[in-house]
Structure formats: structure tokens, C-alpha cells
mmCIF file with all atom_site columns, C-alpha atoms and ligand atoms in Angstrom:
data_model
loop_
_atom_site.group_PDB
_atom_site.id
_atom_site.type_symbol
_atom_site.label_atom_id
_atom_site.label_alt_id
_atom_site.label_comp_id
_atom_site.label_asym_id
_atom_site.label_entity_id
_atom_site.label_seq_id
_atom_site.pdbx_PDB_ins_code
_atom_site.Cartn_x
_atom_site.Cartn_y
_atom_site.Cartn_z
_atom_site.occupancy
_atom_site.B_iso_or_equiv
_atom_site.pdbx_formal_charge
_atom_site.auth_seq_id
_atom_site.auth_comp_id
_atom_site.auth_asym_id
_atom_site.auth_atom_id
_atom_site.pdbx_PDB_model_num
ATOM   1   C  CA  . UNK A 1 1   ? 12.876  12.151  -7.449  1.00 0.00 ? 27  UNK A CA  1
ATOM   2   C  CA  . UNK A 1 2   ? 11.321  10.588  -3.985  1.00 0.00 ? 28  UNK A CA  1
ATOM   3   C  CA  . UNK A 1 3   ? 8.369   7.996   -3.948  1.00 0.00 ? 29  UNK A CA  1
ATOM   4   C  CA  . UNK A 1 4   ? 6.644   8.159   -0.360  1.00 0.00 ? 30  UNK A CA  1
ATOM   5   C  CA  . UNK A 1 5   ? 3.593   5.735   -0.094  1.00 0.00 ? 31  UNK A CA  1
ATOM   6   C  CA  . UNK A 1 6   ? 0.886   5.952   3.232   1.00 0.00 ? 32  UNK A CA  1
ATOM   7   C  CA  . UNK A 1 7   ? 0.075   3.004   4.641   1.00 0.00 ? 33  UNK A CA  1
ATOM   8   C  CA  . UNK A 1 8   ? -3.584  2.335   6.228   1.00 0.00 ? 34  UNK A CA  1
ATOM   9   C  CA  . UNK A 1 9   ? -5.002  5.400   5.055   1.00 0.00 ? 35  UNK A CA  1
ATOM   10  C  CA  . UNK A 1 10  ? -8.300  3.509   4.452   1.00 0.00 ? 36  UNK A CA  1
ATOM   11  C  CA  . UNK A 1 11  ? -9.924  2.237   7.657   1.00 0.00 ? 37  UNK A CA  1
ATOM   12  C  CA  . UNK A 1 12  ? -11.498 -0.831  5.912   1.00 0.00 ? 38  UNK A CA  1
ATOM   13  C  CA  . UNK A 1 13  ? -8.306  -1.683  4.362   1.00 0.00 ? 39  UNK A CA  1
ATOM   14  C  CA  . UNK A 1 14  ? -6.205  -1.567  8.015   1.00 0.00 ? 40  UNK A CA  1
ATOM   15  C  CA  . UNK A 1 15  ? -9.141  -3.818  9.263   1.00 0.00 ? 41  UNK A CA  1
ATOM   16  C  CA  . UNK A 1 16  ? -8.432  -6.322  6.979   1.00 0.00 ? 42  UNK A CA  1
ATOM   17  C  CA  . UNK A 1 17  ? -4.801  -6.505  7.428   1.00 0.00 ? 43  UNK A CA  1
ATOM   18  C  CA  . UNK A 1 18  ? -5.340  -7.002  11.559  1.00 0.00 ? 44  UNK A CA  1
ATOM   19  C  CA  . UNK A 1 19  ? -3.801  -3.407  11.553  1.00 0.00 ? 45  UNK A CA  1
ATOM   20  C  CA  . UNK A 1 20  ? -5.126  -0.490  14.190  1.00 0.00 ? 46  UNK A CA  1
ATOM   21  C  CA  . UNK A 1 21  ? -5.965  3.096   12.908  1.00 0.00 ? 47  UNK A CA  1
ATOM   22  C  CA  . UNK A 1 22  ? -3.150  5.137   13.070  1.00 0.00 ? 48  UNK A CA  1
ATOM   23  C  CA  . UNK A 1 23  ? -3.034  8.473   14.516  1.00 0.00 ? 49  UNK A CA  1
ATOM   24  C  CA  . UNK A 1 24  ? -0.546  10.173  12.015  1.00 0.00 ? 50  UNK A CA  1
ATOM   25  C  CA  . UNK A 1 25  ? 0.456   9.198   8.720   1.00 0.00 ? 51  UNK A CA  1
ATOM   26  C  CA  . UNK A 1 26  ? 2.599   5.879   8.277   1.00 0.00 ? 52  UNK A CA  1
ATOM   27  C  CA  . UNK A 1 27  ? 4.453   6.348   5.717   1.00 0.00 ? 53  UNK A CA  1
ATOM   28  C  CA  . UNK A 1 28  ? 7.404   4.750   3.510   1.00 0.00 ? 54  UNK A CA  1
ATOM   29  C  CA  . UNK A 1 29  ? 8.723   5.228   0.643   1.00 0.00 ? 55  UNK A CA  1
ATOM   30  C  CA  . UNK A 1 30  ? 10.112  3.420   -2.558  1.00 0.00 ? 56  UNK A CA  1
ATOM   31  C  CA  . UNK A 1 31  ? 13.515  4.108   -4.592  1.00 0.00 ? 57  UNK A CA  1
ATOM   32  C  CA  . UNK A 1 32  ? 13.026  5.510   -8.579  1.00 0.00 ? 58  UNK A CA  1
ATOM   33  C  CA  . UNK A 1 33  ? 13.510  2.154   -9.644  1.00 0.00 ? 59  UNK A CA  1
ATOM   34  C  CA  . UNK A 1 34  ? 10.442  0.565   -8.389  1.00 0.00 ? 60  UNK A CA  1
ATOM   35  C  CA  . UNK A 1 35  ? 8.193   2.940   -10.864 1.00 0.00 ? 61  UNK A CA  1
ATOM   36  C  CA  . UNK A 1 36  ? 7.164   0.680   -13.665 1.00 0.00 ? 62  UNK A CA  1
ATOM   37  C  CA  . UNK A 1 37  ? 5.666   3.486   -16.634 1.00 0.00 ? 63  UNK A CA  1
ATOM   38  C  CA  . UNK A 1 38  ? 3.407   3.225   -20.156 1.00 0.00 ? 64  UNK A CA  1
ATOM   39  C  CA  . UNK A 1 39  ? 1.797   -0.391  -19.159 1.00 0.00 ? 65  UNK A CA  1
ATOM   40  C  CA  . UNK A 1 40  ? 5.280   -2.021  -19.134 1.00 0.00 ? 66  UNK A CA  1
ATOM   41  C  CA  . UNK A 1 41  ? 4.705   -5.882  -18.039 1.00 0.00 ? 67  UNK A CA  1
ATOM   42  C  CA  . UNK A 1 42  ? 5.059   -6.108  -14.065 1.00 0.00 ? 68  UNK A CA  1
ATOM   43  C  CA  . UNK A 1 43  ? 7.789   -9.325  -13.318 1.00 0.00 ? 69  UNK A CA  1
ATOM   44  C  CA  . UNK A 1 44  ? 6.803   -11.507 -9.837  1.00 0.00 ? 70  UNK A CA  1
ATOM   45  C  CA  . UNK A 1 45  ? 9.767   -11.373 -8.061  1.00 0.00 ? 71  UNK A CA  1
ATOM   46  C  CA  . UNK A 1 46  ? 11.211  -14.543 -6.804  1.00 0.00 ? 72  UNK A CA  1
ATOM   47  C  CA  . UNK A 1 47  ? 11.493  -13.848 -3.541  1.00 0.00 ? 73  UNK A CA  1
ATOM   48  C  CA  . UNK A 1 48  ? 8.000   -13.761 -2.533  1.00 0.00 ? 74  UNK A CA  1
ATOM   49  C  CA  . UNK A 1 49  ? 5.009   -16.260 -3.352  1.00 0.00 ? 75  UNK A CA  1
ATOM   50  C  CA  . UNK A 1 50  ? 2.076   -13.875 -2.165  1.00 0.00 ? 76  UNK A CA  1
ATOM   51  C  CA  . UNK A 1 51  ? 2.327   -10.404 -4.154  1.00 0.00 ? 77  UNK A CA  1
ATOM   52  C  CA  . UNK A 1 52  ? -0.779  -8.219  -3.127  1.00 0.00 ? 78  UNK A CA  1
ATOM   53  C  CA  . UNK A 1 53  ? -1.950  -5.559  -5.949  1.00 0.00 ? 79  UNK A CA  1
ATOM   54  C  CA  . UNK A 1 54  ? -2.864  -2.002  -3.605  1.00 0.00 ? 80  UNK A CA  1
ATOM   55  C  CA  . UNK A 1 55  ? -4.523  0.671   -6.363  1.00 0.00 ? 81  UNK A CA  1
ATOM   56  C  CA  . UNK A 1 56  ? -3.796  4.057   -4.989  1.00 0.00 ? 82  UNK A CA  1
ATOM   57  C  CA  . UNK A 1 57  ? -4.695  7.533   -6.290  1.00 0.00 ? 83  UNK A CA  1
ATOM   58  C  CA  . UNK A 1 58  ? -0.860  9.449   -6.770  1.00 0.00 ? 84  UNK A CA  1
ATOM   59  C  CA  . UNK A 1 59  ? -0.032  13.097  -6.119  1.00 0.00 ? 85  UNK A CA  1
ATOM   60  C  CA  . UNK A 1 60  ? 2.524   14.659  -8.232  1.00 0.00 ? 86  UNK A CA  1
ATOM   61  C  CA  . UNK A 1 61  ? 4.251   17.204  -6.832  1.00 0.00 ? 87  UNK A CA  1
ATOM   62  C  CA  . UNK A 1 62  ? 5.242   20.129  -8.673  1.00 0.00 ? 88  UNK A CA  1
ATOM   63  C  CA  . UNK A 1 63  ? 6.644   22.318  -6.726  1.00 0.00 ? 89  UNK A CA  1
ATOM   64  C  CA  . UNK A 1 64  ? 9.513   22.428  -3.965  1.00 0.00 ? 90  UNK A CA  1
ATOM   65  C  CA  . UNK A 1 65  ? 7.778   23.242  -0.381  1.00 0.00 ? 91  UNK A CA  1
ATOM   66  C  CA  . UNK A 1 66  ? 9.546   22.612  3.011   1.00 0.00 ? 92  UNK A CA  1
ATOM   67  C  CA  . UNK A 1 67  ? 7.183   22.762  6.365   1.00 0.00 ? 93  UNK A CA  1
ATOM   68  C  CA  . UNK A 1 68  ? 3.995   23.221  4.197   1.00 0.00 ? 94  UNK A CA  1
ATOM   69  C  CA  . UNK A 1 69  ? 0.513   24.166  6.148   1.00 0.00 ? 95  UNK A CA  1
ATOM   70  C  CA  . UNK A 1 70  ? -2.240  22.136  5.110   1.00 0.00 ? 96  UNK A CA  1
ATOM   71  C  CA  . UNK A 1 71  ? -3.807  25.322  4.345   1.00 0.00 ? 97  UNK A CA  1
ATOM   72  C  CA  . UNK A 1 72  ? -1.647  26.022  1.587   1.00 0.00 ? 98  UNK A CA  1
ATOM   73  C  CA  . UNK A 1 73  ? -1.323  21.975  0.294   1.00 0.00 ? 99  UNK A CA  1
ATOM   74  C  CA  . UNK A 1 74  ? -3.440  22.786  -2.230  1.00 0.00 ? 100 UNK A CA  1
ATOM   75  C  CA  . UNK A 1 75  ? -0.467  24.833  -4.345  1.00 0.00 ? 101 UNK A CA  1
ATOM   76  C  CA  . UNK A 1 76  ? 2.509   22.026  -4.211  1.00 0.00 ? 102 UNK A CA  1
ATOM   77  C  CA  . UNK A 1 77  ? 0.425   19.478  -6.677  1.00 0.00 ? 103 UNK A CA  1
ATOM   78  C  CA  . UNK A 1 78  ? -1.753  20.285  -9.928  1.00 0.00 ? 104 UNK A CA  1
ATOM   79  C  CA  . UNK A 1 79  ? -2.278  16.359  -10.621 1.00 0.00 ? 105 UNK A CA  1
ATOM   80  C  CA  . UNK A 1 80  ? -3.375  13.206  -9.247  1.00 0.00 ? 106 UNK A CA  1
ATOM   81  C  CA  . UNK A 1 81  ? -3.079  9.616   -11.102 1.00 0.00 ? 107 UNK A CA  1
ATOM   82  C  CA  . UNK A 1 82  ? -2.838  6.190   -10.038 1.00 0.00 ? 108 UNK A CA  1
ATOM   83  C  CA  . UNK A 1 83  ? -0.408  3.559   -9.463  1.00 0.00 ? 109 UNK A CA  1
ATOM   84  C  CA  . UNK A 1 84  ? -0.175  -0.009  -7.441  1.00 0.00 ? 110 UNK A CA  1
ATOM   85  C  CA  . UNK A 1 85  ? 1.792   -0.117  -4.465  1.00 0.00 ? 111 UNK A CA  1
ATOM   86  C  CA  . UNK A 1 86  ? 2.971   -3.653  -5.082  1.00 0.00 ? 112 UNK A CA  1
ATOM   87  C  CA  . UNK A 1 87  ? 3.523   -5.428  -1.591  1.00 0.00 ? 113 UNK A CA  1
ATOM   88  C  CA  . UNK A 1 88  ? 5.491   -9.155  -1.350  1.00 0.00 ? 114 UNK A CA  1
ATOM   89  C  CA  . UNK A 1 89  ? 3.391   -9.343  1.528   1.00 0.00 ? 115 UNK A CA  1
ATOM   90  C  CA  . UNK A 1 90  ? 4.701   -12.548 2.732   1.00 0.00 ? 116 UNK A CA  1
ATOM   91  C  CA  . UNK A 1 91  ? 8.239   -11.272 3.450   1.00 0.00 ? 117 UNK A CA  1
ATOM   92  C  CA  . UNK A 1 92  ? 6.401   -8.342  4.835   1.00 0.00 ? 118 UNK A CA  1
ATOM   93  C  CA  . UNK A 1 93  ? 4.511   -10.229 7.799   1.00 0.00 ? 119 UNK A CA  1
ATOM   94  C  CA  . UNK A 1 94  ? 7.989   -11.217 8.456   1.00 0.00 ? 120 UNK A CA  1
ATOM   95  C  CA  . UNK A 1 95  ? 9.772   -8.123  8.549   1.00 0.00 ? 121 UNK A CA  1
ATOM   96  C  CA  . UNK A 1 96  ? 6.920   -6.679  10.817  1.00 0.00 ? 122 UNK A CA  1
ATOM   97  C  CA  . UNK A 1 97  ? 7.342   -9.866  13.254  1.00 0.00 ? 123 UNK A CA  1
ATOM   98  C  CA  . UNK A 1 98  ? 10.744  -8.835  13.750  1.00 0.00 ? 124 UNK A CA  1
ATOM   99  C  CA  . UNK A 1 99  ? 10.233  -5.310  14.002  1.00 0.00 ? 125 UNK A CA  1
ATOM   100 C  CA  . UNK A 1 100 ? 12.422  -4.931  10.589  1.00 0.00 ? 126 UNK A CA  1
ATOM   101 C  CA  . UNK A 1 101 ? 11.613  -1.648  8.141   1.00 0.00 ? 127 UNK A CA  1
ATOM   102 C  CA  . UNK A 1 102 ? 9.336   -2.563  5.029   1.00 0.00 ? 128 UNK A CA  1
ATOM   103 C  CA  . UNK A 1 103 ? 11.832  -1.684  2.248   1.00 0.00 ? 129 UNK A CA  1
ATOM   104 C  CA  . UNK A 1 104 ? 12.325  -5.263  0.760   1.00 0.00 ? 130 UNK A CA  1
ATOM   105 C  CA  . UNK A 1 105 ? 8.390   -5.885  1.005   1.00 0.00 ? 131 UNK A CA  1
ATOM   106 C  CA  . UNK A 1 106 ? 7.660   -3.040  -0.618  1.00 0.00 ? 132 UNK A CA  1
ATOM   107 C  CA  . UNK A 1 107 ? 10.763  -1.288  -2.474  1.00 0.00 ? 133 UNK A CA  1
ATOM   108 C  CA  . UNK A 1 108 ? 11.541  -4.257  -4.632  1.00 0.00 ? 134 UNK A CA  1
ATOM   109 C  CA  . UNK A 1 109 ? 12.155  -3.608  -8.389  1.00 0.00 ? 135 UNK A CA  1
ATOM   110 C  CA  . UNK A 1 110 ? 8.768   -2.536  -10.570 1.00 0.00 ? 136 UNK A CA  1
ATOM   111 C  CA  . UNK A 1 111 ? 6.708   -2.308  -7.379  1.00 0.00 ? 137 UNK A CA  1
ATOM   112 C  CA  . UNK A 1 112 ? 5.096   1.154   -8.110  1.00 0.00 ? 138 UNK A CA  1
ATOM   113 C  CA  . UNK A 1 113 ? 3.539   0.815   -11.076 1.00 0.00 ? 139 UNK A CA  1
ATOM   114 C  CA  . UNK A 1 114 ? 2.328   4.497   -12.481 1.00 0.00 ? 140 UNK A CA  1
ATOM   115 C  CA  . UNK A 1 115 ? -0.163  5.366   -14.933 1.00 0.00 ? 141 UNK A CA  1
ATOM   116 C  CA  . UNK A 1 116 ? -2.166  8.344   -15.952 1.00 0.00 ? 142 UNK A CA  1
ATOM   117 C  CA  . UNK A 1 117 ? -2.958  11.990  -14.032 1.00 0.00 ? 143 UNK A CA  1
ATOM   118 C  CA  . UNK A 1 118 ? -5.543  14.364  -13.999 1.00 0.00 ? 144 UNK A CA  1
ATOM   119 C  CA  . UNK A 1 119 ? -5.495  17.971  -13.465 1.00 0.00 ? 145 UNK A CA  1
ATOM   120 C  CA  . UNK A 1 120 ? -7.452  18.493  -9.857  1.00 0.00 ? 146 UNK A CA  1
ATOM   121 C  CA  . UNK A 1 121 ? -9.360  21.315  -11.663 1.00 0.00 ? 147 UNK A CA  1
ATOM   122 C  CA  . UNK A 1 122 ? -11.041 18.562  -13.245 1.00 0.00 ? 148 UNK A CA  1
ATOM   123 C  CA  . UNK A 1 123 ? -11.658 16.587  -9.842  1.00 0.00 ? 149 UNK A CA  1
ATOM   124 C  CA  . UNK A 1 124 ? -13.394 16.935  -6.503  1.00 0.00 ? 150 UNK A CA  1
ATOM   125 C  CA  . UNK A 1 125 ? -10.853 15.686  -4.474  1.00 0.00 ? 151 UNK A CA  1
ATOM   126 C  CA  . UNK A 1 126 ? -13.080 14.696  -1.808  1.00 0.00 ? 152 UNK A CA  1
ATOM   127 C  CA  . UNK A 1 127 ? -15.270 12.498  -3.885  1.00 0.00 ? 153 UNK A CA  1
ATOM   128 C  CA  . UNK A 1 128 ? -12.749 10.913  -6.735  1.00 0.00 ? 154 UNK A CA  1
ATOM   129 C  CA  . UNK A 1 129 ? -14.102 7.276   -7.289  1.00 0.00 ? 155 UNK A CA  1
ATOM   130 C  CA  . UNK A 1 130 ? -11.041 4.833   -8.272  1.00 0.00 ? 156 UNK A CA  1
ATOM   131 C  CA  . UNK A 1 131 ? -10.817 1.513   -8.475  1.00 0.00 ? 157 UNK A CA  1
ATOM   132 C  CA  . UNK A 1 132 ? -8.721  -1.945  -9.619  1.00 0.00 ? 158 UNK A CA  1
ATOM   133 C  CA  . UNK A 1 133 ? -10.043 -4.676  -12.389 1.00 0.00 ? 159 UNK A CA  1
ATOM   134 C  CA  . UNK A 1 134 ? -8.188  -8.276  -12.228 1.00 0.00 ? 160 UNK A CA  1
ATOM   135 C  CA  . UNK A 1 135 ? -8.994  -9.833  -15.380 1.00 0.00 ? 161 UNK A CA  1
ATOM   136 C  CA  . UNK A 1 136 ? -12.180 -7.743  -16.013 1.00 0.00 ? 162 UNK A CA  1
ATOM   137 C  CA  . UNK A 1 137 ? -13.418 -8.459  -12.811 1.00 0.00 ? 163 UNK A CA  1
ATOM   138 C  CA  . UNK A 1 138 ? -13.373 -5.263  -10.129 1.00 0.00 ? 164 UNK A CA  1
ATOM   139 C  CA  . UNK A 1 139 ? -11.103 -6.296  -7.149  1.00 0.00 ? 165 UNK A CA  1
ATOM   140 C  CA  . UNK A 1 140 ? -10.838 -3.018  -5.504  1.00 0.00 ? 166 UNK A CA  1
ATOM   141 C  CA  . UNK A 1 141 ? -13.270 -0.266  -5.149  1.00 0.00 ? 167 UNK A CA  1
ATOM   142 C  CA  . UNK A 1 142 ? -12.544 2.891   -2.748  1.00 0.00 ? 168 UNK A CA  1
ATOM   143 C  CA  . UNK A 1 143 ? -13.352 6.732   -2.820  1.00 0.00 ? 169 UNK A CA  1
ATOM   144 C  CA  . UNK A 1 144 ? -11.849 9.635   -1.566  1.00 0.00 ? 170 UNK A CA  1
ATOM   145 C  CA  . UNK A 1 145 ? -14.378 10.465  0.949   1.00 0.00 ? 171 UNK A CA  1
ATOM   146 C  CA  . UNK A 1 146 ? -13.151 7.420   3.142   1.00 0.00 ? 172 UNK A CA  1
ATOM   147 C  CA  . UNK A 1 147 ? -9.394  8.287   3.565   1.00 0.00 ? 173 UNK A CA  1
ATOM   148 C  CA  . UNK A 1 148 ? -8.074  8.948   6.808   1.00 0.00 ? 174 UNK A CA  1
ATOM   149 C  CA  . UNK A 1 149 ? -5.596  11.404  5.993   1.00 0.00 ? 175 UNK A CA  1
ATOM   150 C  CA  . UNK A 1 150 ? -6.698  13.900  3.322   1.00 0.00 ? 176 UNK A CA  1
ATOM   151 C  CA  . UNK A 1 151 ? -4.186  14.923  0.393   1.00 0.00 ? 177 UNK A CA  1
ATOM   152 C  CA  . UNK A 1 152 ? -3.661  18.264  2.344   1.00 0.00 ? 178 UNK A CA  1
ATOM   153 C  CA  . UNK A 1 153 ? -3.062  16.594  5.252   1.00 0.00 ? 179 UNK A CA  1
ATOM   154 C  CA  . UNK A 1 154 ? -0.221  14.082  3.993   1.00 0.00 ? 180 UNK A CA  1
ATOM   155 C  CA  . UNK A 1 155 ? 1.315   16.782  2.303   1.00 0.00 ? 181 UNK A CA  1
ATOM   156 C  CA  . UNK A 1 156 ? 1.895   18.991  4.813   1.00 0.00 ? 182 UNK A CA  1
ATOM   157 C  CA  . UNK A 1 157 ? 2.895   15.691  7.567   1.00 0.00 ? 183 UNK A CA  1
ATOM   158 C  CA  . UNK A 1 158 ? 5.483   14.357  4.838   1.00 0.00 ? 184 UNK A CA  1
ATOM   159 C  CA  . UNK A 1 159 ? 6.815   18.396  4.526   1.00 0.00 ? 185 UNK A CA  1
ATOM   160 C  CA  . UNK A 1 160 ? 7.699   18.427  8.088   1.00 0.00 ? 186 UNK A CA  1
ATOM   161 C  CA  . UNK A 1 161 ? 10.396  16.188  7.457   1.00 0.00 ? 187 UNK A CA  1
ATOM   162 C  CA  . UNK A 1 162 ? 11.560  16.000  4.152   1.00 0.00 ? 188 UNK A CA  1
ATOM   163 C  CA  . UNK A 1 163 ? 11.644  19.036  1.285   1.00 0.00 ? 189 UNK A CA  1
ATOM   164 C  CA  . UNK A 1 164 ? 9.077   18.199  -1.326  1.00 0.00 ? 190 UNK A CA  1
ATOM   165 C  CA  . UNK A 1 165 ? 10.440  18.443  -4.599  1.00 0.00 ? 191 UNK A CA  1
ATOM   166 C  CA  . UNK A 1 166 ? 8.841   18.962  -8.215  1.00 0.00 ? 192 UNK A CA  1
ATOM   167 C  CA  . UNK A 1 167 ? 7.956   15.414  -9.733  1.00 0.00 ? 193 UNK A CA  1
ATOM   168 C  CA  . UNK A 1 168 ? 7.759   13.834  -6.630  1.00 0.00 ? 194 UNK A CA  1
ATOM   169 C  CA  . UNK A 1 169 ? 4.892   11.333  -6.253  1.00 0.00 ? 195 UNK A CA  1
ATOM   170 C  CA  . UNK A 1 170 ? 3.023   10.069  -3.320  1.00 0.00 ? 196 UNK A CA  1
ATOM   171 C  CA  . UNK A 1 171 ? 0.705   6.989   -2.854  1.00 0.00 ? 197 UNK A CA  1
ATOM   172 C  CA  . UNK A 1 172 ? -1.909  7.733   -0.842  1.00 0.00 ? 198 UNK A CA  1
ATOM   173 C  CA  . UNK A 1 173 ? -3.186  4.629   0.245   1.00 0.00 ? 199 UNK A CA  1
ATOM   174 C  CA  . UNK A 1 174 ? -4.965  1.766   -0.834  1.00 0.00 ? 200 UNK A CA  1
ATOM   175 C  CA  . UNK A 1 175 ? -8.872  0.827   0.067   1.00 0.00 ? 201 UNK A CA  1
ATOM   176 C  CA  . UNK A 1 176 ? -9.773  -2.645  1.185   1.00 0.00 ? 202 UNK A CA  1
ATOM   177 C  CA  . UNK A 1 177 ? -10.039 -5.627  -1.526  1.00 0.00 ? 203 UNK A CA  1
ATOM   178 C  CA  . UNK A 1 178 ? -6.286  -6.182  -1.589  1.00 0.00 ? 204 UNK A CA  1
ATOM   179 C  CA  . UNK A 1 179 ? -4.895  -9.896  -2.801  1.00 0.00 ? 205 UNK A CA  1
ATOM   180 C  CA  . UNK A 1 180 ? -2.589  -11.949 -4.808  1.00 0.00 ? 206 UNK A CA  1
ATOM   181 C  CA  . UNK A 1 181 ? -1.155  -11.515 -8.505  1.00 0.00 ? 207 UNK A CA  1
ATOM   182 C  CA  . UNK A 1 182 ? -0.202  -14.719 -10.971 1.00 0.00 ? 208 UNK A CA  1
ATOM   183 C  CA  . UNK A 1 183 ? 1.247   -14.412 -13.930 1.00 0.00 ? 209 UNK A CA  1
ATOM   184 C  CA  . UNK A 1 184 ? -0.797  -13.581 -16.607 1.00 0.00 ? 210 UNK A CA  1
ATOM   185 C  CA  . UNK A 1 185 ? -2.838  -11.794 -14.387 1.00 0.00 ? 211 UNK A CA  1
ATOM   186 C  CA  . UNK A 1 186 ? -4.050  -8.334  -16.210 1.00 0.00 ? 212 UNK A CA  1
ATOM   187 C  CA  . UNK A 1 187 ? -4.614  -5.510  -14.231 1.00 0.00 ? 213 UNK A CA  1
ATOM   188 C  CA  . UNK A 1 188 ? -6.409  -2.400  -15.476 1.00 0.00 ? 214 UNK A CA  1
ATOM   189 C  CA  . UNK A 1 189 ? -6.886  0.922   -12.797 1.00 0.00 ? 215 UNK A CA  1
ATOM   190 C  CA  . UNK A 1 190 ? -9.473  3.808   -12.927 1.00 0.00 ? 216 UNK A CA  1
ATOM   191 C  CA  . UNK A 1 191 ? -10.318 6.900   -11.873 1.00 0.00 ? 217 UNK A CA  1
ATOM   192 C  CA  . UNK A 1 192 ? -13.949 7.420   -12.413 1.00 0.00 ? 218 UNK A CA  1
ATOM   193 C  CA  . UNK A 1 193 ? -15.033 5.939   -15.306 1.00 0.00 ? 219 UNK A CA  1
ATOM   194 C  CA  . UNK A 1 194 ? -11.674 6.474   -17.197 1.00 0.00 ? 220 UNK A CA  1
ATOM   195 C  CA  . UNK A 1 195 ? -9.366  3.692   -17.815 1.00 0.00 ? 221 UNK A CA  1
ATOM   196 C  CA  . UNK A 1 196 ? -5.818  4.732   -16.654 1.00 0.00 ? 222 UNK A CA  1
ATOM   197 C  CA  . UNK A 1 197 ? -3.557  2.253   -15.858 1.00 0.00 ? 223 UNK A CA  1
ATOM   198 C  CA  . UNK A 1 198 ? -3.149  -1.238  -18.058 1.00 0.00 ? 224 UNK A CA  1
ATOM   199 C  CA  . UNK A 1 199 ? -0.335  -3.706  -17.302 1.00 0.00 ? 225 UNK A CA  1
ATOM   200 C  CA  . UNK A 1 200 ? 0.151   -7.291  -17.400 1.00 0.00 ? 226 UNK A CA  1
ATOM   201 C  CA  . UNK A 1 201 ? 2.155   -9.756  -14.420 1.00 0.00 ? 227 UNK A CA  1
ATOM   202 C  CA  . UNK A 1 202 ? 4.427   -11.651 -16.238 1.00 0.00 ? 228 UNK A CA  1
HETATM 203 ZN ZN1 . LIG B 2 .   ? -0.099  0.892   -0.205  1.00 0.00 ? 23  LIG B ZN1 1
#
């Protein structure tokens, strides 16, 4: 299975990192072994001394679709969850400074942290409140409504140039309020009111 993430897909979020609106999707994406499942403890990696937590609603894909129209986005994905897109974002402002690709920012071992879905039936998609808790406390806050690029819309960009396939997940993009993990930290995601995601940094 793939992992693609979107980058700056909330406009408050690429003001805060310095970053411009993009015109199409930026996206990346993670190998299998970066998803971290059922609230398993999240390990700091040495490498880095400023991990940044990014909540992010999660598509599952589930089924195979080449060249999809946004149109017909809507019948490759049933689900949506949420997961962190864990970013060592210090060895990230380096790779960008040198024009490098994000993959050891962002690929790293237990970086995509995955918890619950929902069935869309249950959701209106353009108005799904979700949100990230730091030890209790809410650190991140977004909603649907404010996403650049709709779920539709990444879909059928990402389809252009690679064959979706079933269990295939994509982060869509994390809203502003991003920062720093320490061990013991415990983070907690939601999607409305429900509880969804509950892991520990170790
Ligand atoms: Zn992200």
C-alpha cells in the first residue's frame, strides 16, 4: 500500500510556516513503515530535536482508479480517519535550504500515526470539525471548510500520476497550531466530538 500526504492544504497553516499558497497540490508521500496503528507509543527519533505533531483527516481508498475526474472522486473512498503527519522539522528546513526532497523529514520510522475512520455517509465532508489535544490541552483546531484542495480534488490530482489502489491512505493536510513533541507527551485526535486517535511519545 502507498501513503501520499498534501502539504499546505490549509492557508493558515502555510502562513505560519513562511510558505506561499500553492496552486496545485504538493504532495509526498511516506513508505508502509512509517504507519504507527492501535495507539502504539510514537519513539522521537534521534536525529531530530524539533518533531512537529500535524493532525490530518485520512482518506482510505478502496478502490483501484487511474486518471479519476473529480466528478467521480466521490466512488474511490467510503472512509475518512485521522492520523499525524509527524515532521522532524528541523532536518526539514534543511533539506528545503538545499533544495533536497522531504523523505527523511517526513518518511522516518512511526511518522504516520493512524487511528480511527468513519463512513462519509455519516459525514459532511465539507464541514468535518477535527482537531489535536497535547496533554488535554487542544493544540490544533481546523475544519474542512478551510482546505485548499477538496478530497475530490486531491484525488483526482494524485490519480493523474499514480494508480490508486484499495487501502491506500492519504493525509490531507494539516491546519495551523503545529509544534513540538517531548517525551511523555500524550496526544489524543478527534473528529467531531469523537475521540479517535490516542498515543503516547516515548
Ligand atoms: Zn502534513
Amino acid at each position: 500500500m502507498k501513503i501520499f500526504c498534501i502539504g499546505r492544504n490549509y492557508s493558515e497553516h502555510a502562513k505560519e510556516l513562511g510558505n506561499a499558497v500553492p496552486e496545485n497540490p504538493v504532495v509526498f508521500s511516506k513508505p508502509d513503515t512509517a504507519l504507527l496503528k492501535n495507539g502504539e507509543d510514537f519513539y522521537l527519533p534521534s536525529f531530530s530535536n524539533d518533531v512537529h505533531h500535524e493532525i490530518e483527516l485520512v482518506i482510505r481508498i478502496n478502490k483501484v482508479g487511474k486518471n479519476i475526474q473529480e466528478k467521480f472522486a466521490r466512488n474511490y473512498f467510503s472512509e475518512v480517519g485521522i492520523g499525524v503527519d509527524f515532521t522532524a522539522r528541523d532536518l526539514q528546513a534543511q533539506l528545503k535550504t538545499k533544495g533536497l526532497p522531504w523523505e527523511l523529514a517526513k518518511g522516518f520510522d512511526g511518522s504516520a500515526p493512524i487511528g480511527e475512520f468513519l463512513p462519509i455517509a455519516d459525514l459532511d465532508l465539507s464541514n468535518i470539525n477535527f482537531g489535536l489535544k497535547k496533554n488535554g490541552a487542544w493544540v490544533q483546531q481546523g475544519n474542512t471548510k478551510d482546505m485548499i484542495f477538496s478530497f475530490d480534488k486531491i484525488i483526482s490530482f494524485i490519480s493523474q500520476y499514480f494508480t490508486l489502489k484499495v487501502g491506500d491512505l492519504i493525509y490531507t493536510g494539516t491546519p495551523a497550531g503545529v509544534g513540538p513533541v517531548a517525551i511523555g507527551d500524550k496526544l489524543e485526535g478527534f473528529m467531531e466530538e469523537k475521540s479517535m486517535l490516542n498515543f503516547e511519545v516515548k
